[in-house]
């Protein structure tokens, strides 16, 4: 049984012109060695400082790190291109230049939390958070790590014309033997658009891994509200009247915020992500049996 034992949220609203930025990395990370890091790396590291010291209870080589982000690479590459056009490659800061590779976001977080296990960055649009949670869950079940840190980090991109919510939401996952926290279940799939295949197989949606109480239903989708695929999910889940449907864009931090809120409120819930391109993911959380609500 995989559980989420701790969460941390560090998010705010950023305007396109960057005026009045809500985030000051110095407040979390100090002045040395972090001031010139890309914003995404700063946010991820800062959010980790808000977590309880749960990772320290297992050896460094038994910790794993996963970072989900759909916007970091686009923002980083655009920034580097702008610098090179004006100043050439010599204008790139040595602290930023290596981050042309998005994989360094998770590697940097591993250094910050002293994790010597796997470090994985996942960039799947829309379903990246679910993919990161599923990958961490798989590693825990296989015994490759004893504790996993999953972070969802998003930054403003050049395409953002309106104020956007950016930041980082982090989750600590454990396997078995935990008497507190929230039980986690993640399923994913794909249904080719126009193929006639149900967007989410009925047996998947009706397979209630957790029995009992009322369950909140949240859906993130880029499908129109009238789409029959979306309605089939709500109907099969059996709680469509209570569903809250959110617009799905490239920025996944809102999914992280909602999931963290449900965990902190100890609310049994299902969070669906359904993309018009065919990918879907289901995250379910439920208070651990026997724990105090």
Short mmCIF file of N, CA and C in Angstrom, two decimals, residues 175-261:
data_model
loop_
_atom_site.label_atom_id
_atom_site.label_comp_id
_atom_site.label_asym_id
_atom_site.label_seq_id
_atom_site.Cartn_x
_atom_site.Cartn_y
_atom_site.Cartn_z
N UNK A 175 5.85 3.33 1.48
CA UNK A 175 5.25 2.05 1.14
C UNK A 175 5.09 1.19 2.39
N UNK A 176 3.83 0.85 2.72
CA UNK A 176 3.52 -0.06 3.83
C UNK A 176 4.00 0.47 5.19
N UNK A 177 3.42 -0.06 6.21
CA UNK A 177 3.85 0.22 7.57
C UNK A 177 3.56 1.62 8.07
N UNK A 178 2.80 2.41 7.31
CA UNK A 178 2.48 3.78 7.71
C UNK A 178 1.07 3.81 8.28
N UNK A 179 0.91 4.38 9.45
CA UNK A 179 -0.41 4.41 10.11
C UNK A 179 -1.11 5.76 9.95
N UNK A 180 -0.45 6.71 9.30
CA UNK A 180 -1.05 8.01 9.08
C UNK A 180 -0.90 8.38 7.60
N UNK A 181 -1.60 9.43 7.20
CA UNK A 181 -1.49 9.89 5.83
C UNK A 181 -2.65 9.44 4.98
N UNK A 182 -2.42 9.45 3.66
CA UNK A 182 -3.46 9.13 2.69
C UNK A 182 -3.00 8.02 1.77
N UNK A 183 -3.85 7.03 1.60
CA UNK A 183 -3.55 5.96 0.67
C UNK A 183 -3.67 6.48 -0.76
N UNK A 184 -2.74 6.04 -1.63
CA UNK A 184 -2.67 6.54 -3.00
C UNK A 184 -2.87 5.41 -4.00
N UNK A 185 -3.65 5.69 -5.04
CA UNK A 185 -3.81 4.76 -6.15
C UNK A 185 -3.77 5.57 -7.44
N UNK A 186 -2.96 5.13 -8.41
CA UNK A 186 -2.82 5.84 -9.68
C UNK A 186 -3.00 4.86 -10.84
N UNK A 187 -3.85 5.22 -11.78
CA UNK A 187 -4.03 4.45 -13.02
C UNK A 187 -3.94 5.40 -14.20
N UNK A 188 -3.39 4.90 -15.33
CA UNK A 188 -3.24 5.73 -16.53
C UNK A 188 -3.59 4.92 -17.76
N UNK A 189 -3.91 5.61 -18.85
CA UNK A 189 -4.21 4.91 -20.08
C UNK A 189 -4.27 5.86 -21.25
N UNK A 190 -4.64 5.30 -22.40
CA UNK A 190 -4.72 6.09 -23.62
C UNK A 190 -5.84 5.53 -24.49
N UNK A 191 -6.64 6.41 -25.06
CA UNK A 191 -7.68 6.04 -26.01
C UNK A 191 -7.55 6.96 -27.21
N UNK A 192 -7.23 6.39 -28.37
CA UNK A 192 -7.02 7.20 -29.56
C UNK A 192 -8.28 7.98 -29.92
N UNK A 193 -8.18 9.29 -30.09
CA UNK A 193 -9.36 10.09 -30.46
C UNK A 193 -9.99 9.59 -31.76
N UNK A 194 -11.31 9.47 -31.78
CA UNK A 194 -12.01 9.06 -32.98
C UNK A 194 -11.99 7.57 -33.26
N UNK A 195 -11.38 6.79 -32.35
CA UNK A 195 -11.27 5.36 -32.57
C UNK A 195 -12.52 4.60 -32.16
N UNK A 196 -13.41 5.27 -31.42
CA UNK A 196 -14.59 4.61 -30.90
C UNK A 196 -14.34 3.93 -29.57
N UNK A 197 -13.09 3.92 -29.12
CA UNK A 197 -12.76 3.33 -27.82
C UNK A 197 -13.18 4.28 -26.72
N UNK A 198 -13.77 3.73 -25.66
CA UNK A 198 -14.16 4.58 -24.52
C UNK A 198 -12.95 5.33 -24.00
N UNK A 199 -13.13 6.61 -23.67
CA UNK A 199 -11.98 7.41 -23.25
C UNK A 199 -11.39 6.87 -21.96
N UNK A 200 -12.21 6.30 -21.11
CA UNK A 200 -11.72 5.59 -19.92
C UNK A 200 -12.50 4.29 -19.83
N UNK A 201 -11.83 3.15 -19.85
CA UNK A 201 -12.55 1.87 -19.81
C UNK A 201 -13.45 1.78 -18.59
N UNK A 202 -14.71 1.30 -18.73
CA UNK A 202 -15.63 1.23 -17.60
C UNK A 202 -15.08 0.45 -16.42
N UNK A 203 -14.34 -0.64 -16.68
CA UNK A 203 -13.84 -1.44 -15.56
C UNK A 203 -12.81 -0.67 -14.75
N UNK A 204 -12.11 0.27 -15.41
CA UNK A 204 -11.13 1.08 -14.70
C UNK A 204 -11.82 2.04 -13.75
N UNK A 205 -12.86 2.70 -14.24
CA UNK A 205 -13.54 3.72 -13.43
C UNK A 205 -14.36 3.07 -12.32
N UNK A 206 -14.96 1.93 -12.61
CA UNK A 206 -15.83 1.30 -11.63
C UNK A 206 -15.07 0.46 -10.60
N UNK A 207 -13.78 0.27 -10.85
CA UNK A 207 -12.96 -0.51 -9.92
C UNK A 207 -12.63 0.35 -8.71
N UNK A 208 -13.55 0.44 -7.78
CA UNK A 208 -13.35 1.30 -6.61
C UNK A 208 -12.35 0.66 -5.66
N UNK A 209 -11.13 1.17 -5.69
CA UNK A 209 -10.09 0.61 -4.84
C UNK A 209 -10.37 0.88 -3.37
N UNK A 210 -11.15 1.91 -3.10
CA UNK A 210 -11.46 2.28 -1.73
C UNK A 210 -12.98 2.27 -1.56
N UNK A 211 -13.46 1.60 -0.53
CA UNK A 211 -14.89 1.48 -0.30
C UNK A 211 -15.34 2.56 0.69
N UNK A 212 -16.65 2.78 0.69
CA UNK A 212 -17.22 3.56 1.79
C UNK A 212 -17.69 4.94 1.42
N UNK A 213 -17.13 5.95 2.10
CA UNK A 213 -17.70 7.27 2.19
C UNK A 213 -17.75 8.04 0.87
N UNK A 214 -18.43 9.18 0.97
CA UNK A 214 -18.53 10.08 -0.18
C UNK A 214 -17.14 10.46 -0.67
N UNK A 215 -17.00 10.54 -1.97
CA UNK A 215 -15.72 10.86 -2.59
C UNK A 215 -15.88 12.08 -3.49
N UNK A 216 -15.02 13.07 -3.29
CA UNK A 216 -15.00 14.22 -4.19
C UNK A 216 -14.49 13.78 -5.56
N UNK A 217 -14.99 14.42 -6.60
CA UNK A 217 -14.55 14.12 -7.96
C UNK A 217 -14.12 15.41 -8.64
N UNK A 218 -12.85 15.46 -9.03
CA UNK A 218 -12.30 16.60 -9.75
C UNK A 218 -11.83 16.12 -11.11
N UNK A 219 -12.11 16.91 -12.13
CA UNK A 219 -11.72 16.56 -13.49
C UNK A 219 -10.99 17.74 -14.12
N UNK A 220 -9.78 17.48 -14.61
CA UNK A 220 -9.03 18.46 -15.39
C UNK A 220 -9.05 17.99 -16.84
N UNK A 221 -9.55 18.83 -17.75
CA UNK A 221 -9.70 18.40 -19.13
C UNK A 221 -9.64 19.58 -20.08
N UNK A 222 -9.19 19.29 -21.31
CA UNK A 222 -9.26 20.28 -22.38
C UNK A 222 -10.38 19.96 -23.36
N UNK A 223 -11.26 19.03 -22.96
CA UNK A 223 -12.44 18.73 -23.75
C UNK A 223 -13.56 19.72 -23.41
N UNK A 224 -14.44 20.02 -24.34
CA UNK A 224 -15.59 20.87 -24.02
C UNK A 224 -16.52 20.14 -23.05
N UNK A 225 -17.25 20.89 -22.25
CA UNK A 225 -18.11 20.29 -21.24
C UNK A 225 -19.21 19.42 -21.85
N UNK A 226 -19.52 19.65 -23.10
CA UNK A 226 -20.56 18.85 -23.75
C UNK A 226 -20.03 17.56 -24.37
N UNK A 227 -18.73 17.35 -24.28
CA UNK A 227 -18.14 16.18 -24.95
C UNK A 227 -18.64 14.89 -24.31
N UNK A 228 -19.11 13.92 -25.12
CA UNK A 228 -19.63 12.67 -24.54
C UNK A 228 -18.59 11.86 -23.79
N UNK A 229 -17.31 12.00 -24.19
CA UNK A 229 -16.25 11.28 -23.48
C UNK A 229 -16.15 11.77 -22.03
N UNK A 230 -16.19 13.08 -21.85
CA UNK A 230 -16.12 13.65 -20.51
C UNK A 230 -17.32 13.20 -19.69
N UNK A 231 -18.50 13.23 -20.27
CA UNK A 231 -19.70 12.84 -19.53
C UNK A 231 -19.70 11.35 -19.20
N UNK A 232 -19.08 10.54 -20.05
CA UNK A 232 -19.02 9.11 -19.74
C UNK A 232 -18.19 8.86 -18.49
N UNK A 233 -17.16 9.66 -18.29
CA UNK A 233 -16.35 9.53 -17.07
C UNK A 233 -17.17 9.91 -15.85
N UNK A 234 -17.87 11.03 -15.93
CA UNK A 234 -18.66 11.48 -14.79
C UNK A 234 -19.76 10.47 -14.46
N UNK A 235 -20.39 9.92 -15.48
CA UNK A 235 -21.47 8.97 -15.25
C UNK A 235 -20.95 7.67 -14.66
N UNK A 236 -19.84 7.17 -15.17
CA UNK A 236 -19.29 5.91 -14.69
C UNK A 236 -18.79 6.02 -13.25
N UNK A 237 -18.26 7.19 -12.91
CA UNK A 237 -17.79 7.37 -11.55
C UNK A 237 -18.96 7.43 -10.58
N UNK A 238 -20.12 7.78 -11.07
CA UNK A 238 -21.32 7.76 -10.24
C UNK A 238 -21.46 8.95 -9.34
N UNK A 239 -20.62 9.97 -9.52
CA UNK A 239 -20.69 11.15 -8.66
C UNK A 239 -20.66 12.42 -9.49
N UNK A 240 -21.18 12.33 -10.73
CA UNK A 240 -21.09 13.46 -11.63
C UNK A 240 -21.72 14.73 -11.09
N UNK A 241 -22.76 14.60 -10.28
CA UNK A 241 -23.43 15.78 -9.75
C UNK A 241 -22.51 16.58 -8.83
N UNK A 242 -21.51 15.90 -8.24
CA UNK A 242 -20.59 16.57 -7.33
C UNK A 242 -19.27 16.93 -8.01
N UNK A 243 -19.15 16.63 -9.29
CA UNK A 243 -17.88 16.84 -9.97
C UNK A 243 -17.57 18.32 -10.15
N UNK A 244 -16.29 18.64 -10.05
CA UNK A 244 -15.81 19.98 -10.36
C UNK A 244 -14.86 19.84 -11.54
N UNK A 245 -15.19 20.53 -12.62
CA UNK A 245 -14.41 20.42 -13.85
C UNK A 245 -13.54 21.67 -14.01
N UNK A 246 -12.22 21.45 -14.20
CA UNK A 246 -11.27 22.53 -14.36
C UNK A 246 -10.67 22.48 -15.77
N UNK A 247 -10.32 23.64 -16.28
CA UNK A 247 -9.67 23.69 -17.59
C UNK A 247 -8.26 23.15 -17.49
N UNK A 248 -7.90 22.29 -18.42
CA UNK A 248 -6.57 21.69 -18.45
C UNK A 248 -5.70 22.43 -19.44
N UNK A 249 -4.61 22.98 -18.95
CA UNK A 249 -3.62 23.63 -19.80
C UNK A 249 -2.27 22.97 -19.61
N UNK A 250 -1.21 23.56 -20.13
CA UNK A 250 0.12 22.97 -19.98
C UNK A 250 0.65 23.04 -18.56
N UNK A 251 0.13 23.98 -17.76
CA UNK A 251 0.58 24.17 -16.39
C UNK A 251 -0.17 23.21 -15.46
N UNK A 252 0.57 22.31 -14.79
CA UNK A 252 -0.06 21.29 -13.95
C UNK A 252 -0.11 21.65 -12.48
N UNK A 253 0.39 22.83 -12.10
CA UNK A 253 0.50 23.13 -10.68
C UNK A 253 -0.86 23.18 -10.00
N UNK A 254 -1.92 23.55 -10.75
CA UNK A 254 -3.25 23.60 -10.15
C UNK A 254 -3.70 22.20 -9.74
N UNK A 255 -3.33 21.18 -10.51
CA UNK A 255 -3.63 19.81 -10.11
C UNK A 255 -2.94 19.49 -8.78
N UNK A 256 -1.68 19.90 -8.67
CA UNK A 256 -0.95 19.68 -7.43
C UNK A 256 -1.57 20.39 -6.25
N UNK A 257 -2.03 21.63 -6.47
CA UNK A 257 -2.66 22.40 -5.40
C UNK A 257 -3.93 21.70 -4.92
N UNK A 258 -4.76 21.25 -5.86
CA UNK A 258 -6.01 20.58 -5.49
C UNK A 258 -5.73 19.26 -4.77
N UNK A 259 -4.77 18.50 -5.25
CA UNK A 259 -4.44 17.23 -4.60
C UNK A 259 -3.91 17.46 -3.20
N UNK A 260 -3.05 18.45 -3.04
CA UNK A 260 -2.52 18.76 -1.71
C UNK A 260 -3.63 19.19 -0.76
N UNK A 261 -4.58 19.98 -1.27
CA UNK A 261 -5.70 20.43 -0.43
C UNK A 261 -6.51 19.25 0.06
#
